[in-house]
Short mmCIF file of C-alpha atoms and ligand atoms in Angstrom, two decimals:
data_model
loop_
_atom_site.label_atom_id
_atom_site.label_comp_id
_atom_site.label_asym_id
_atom_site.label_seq_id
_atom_site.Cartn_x
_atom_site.Cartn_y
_atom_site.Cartn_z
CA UNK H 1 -10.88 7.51 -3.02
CA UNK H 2 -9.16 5.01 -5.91
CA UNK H 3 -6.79 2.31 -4.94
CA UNK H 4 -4.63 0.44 -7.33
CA UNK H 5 -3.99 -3.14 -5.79
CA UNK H 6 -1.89 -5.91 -6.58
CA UNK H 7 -0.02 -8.77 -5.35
CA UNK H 8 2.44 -11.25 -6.83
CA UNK H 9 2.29 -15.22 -6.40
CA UNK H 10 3.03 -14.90 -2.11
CA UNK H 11 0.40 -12.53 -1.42
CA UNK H 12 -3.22 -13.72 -3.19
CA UNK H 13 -5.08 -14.27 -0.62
CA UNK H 14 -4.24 -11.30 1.32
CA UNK H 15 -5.00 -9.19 -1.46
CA UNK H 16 -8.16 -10.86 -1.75
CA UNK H 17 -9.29 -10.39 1.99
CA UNK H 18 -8.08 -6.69 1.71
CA UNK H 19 -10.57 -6.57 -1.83
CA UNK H 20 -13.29 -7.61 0.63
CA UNK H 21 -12.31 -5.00 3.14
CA UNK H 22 -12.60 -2.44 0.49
CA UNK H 23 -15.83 -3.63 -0.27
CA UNK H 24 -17.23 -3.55 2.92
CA UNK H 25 -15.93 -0.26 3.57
CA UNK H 26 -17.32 1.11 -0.13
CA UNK H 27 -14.12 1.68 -1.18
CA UNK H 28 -13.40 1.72 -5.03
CA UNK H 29 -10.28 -0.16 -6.19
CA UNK H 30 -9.05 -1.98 -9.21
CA UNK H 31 -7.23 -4.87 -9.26
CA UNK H 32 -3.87 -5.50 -11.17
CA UNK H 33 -3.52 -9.45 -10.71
CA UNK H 34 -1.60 -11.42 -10.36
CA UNK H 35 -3.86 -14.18 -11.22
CA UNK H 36 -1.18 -16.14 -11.23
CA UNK H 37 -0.17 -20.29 -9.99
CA UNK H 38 3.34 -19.92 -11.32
CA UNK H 39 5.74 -17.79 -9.81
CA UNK H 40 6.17 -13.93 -11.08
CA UNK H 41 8.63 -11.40 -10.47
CA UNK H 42 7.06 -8.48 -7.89
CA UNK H 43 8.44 -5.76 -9.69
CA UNK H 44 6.53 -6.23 -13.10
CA UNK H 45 3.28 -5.82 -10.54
CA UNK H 46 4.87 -2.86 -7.52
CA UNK H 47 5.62 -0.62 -10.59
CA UNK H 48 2.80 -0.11 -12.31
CA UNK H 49 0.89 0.12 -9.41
CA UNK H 50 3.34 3.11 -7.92
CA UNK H 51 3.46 4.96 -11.38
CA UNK H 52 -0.78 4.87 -11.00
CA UNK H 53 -0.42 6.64 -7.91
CA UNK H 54 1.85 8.83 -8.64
CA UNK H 55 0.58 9.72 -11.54
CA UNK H 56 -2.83 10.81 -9.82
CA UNK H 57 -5.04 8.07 -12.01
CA UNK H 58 -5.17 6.57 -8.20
CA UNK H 59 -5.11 8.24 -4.96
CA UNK H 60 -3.55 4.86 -3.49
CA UNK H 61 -2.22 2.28 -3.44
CA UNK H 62 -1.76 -1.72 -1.73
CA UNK H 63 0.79 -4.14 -2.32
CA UNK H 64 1.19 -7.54 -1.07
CA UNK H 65 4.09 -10.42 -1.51
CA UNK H 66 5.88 -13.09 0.78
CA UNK H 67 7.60 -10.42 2.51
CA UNK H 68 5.96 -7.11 1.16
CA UNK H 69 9.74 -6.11 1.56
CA UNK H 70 10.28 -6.53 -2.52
CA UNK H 71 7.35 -4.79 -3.50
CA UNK H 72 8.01 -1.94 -0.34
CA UNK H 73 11.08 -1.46 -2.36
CA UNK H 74 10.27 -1.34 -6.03
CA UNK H 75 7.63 1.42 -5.03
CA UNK H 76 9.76 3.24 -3.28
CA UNK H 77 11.73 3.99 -6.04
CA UNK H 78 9.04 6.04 -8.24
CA UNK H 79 8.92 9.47 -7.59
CA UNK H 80 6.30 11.22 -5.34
CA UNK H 81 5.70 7.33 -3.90
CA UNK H 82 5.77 6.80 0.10
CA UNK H 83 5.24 3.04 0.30
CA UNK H 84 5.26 1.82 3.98
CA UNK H 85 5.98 -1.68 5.15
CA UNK H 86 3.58 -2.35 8.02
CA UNK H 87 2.77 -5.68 9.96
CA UNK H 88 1.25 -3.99 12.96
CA UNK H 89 -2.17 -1.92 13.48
CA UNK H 90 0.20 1.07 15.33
CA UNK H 91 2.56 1.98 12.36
CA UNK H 92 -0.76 1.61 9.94
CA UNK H 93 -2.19 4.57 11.61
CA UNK H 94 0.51 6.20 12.38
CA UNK H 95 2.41 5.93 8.84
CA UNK H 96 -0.71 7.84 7.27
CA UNK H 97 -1.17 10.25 10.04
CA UNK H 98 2.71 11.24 10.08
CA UNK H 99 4.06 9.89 6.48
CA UNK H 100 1.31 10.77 4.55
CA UNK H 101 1.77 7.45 3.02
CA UNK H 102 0.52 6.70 -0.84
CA UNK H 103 1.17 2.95 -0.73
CA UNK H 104 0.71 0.13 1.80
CA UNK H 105 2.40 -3.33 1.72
CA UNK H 106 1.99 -6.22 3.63
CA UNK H 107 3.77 -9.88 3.29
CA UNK H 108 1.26 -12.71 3.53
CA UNK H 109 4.04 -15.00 4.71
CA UNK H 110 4.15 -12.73 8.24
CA UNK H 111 0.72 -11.81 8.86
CA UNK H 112 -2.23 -13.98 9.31
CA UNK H 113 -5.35 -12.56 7.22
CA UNK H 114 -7.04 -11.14 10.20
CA UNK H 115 -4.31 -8.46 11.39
CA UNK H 116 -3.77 -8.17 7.34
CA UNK H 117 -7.63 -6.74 6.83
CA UNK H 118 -7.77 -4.78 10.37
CA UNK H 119 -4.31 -2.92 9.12
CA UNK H 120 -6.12 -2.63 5.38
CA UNK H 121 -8.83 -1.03 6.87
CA UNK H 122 -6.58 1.47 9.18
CA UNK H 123 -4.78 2.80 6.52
CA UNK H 124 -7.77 3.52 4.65
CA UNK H 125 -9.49 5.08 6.63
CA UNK H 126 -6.51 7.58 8.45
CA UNK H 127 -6.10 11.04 7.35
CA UNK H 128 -2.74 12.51 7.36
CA UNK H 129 -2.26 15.15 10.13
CA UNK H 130 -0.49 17.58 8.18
CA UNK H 131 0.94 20.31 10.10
CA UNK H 132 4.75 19.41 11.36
CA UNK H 133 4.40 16.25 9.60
CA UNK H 134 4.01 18.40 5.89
CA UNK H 135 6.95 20.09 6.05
CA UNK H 136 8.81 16.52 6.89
CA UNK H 137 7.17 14.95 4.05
CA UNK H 138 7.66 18.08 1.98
CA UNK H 139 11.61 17.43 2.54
CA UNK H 140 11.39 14.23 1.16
CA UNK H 141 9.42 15.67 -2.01
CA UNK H 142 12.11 18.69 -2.31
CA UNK H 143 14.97 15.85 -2.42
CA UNK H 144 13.01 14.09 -5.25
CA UNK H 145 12.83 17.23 -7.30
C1 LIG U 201 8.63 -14.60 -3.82
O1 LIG U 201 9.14 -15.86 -3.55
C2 LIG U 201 9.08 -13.62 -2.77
O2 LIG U 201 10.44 -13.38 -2.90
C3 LIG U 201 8.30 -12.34 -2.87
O3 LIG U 201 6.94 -12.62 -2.71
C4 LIG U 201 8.62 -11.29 -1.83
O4 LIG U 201 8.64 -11.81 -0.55
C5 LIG U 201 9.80 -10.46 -2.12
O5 LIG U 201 10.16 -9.55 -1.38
#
């Protein structure tokens, strides 16, 4: 597996401690910045990253902000991208097991860094369940066409 990642100014260290994550868990990734002191605009670093995964040049995908709510957004609106917002160790298994989702994002100004890698690690490592779930997610890709 291939994960894009990327953060703007609010979520650095966050998407540093989920880097770590992926390296303890041999996970290759690149990282798109930002490498940033100043404050930058979250859509010139969600978009890219979602066009990478949908694309196929990555299988996923992690975003990170103040909120993760701006970036959860921007994603959201390239096609064949299921970004989910997730704070919580439930919904990060359960939003890859049901949703079969391509992108995570967190907000570093919600989470501490320790629930931020344990829900990192989650998502990577949940398989979507398939089954009922496809033909849910399959509506969502019909709609898109
Ligand atoms: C930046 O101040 C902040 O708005 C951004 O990181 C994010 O929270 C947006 O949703």
């Amino acid at each position: 597996m291939k994960v894009a990642i990327a953060s703007d100014h609010g979520g650095i260290h966050i998407r540093k401690e989920i880097m770590s994550v992926m390296d303890e868990l041999q996970i290759s990734y690149e990282d798109f910045g930002c490498e940033c002191d100043t404050s930058v605009d979250y859509p010139d670093y969600a978009l890219p990253v979602a066009e990478k995964v949908a694309s196929g040049e990555f299988d996923r995908g992690i975003l990170v902000c103040g909120t993760g709510i701006g970036m959860s957004i921007a994603a959201n609106k390239v096609k064949g991208i299921r970004c989910a917002l997730v704070h919580d160790m439930f919904t990060a298994k359960v939003t890859r097991e049901h949703n079969d989702s391509n992108i995570l994002a967190m907000g570093e100004r919600v989470i501490g860094p320790g629930l931020a890698r344990e829900i990192a690690r989650i998502w990577l490592v949940t398989e979507f369940e398939g089954g009922r779930h496809e033909n849910r997610v399959n509506k969502i890709t019909d709609y898109e066409a």
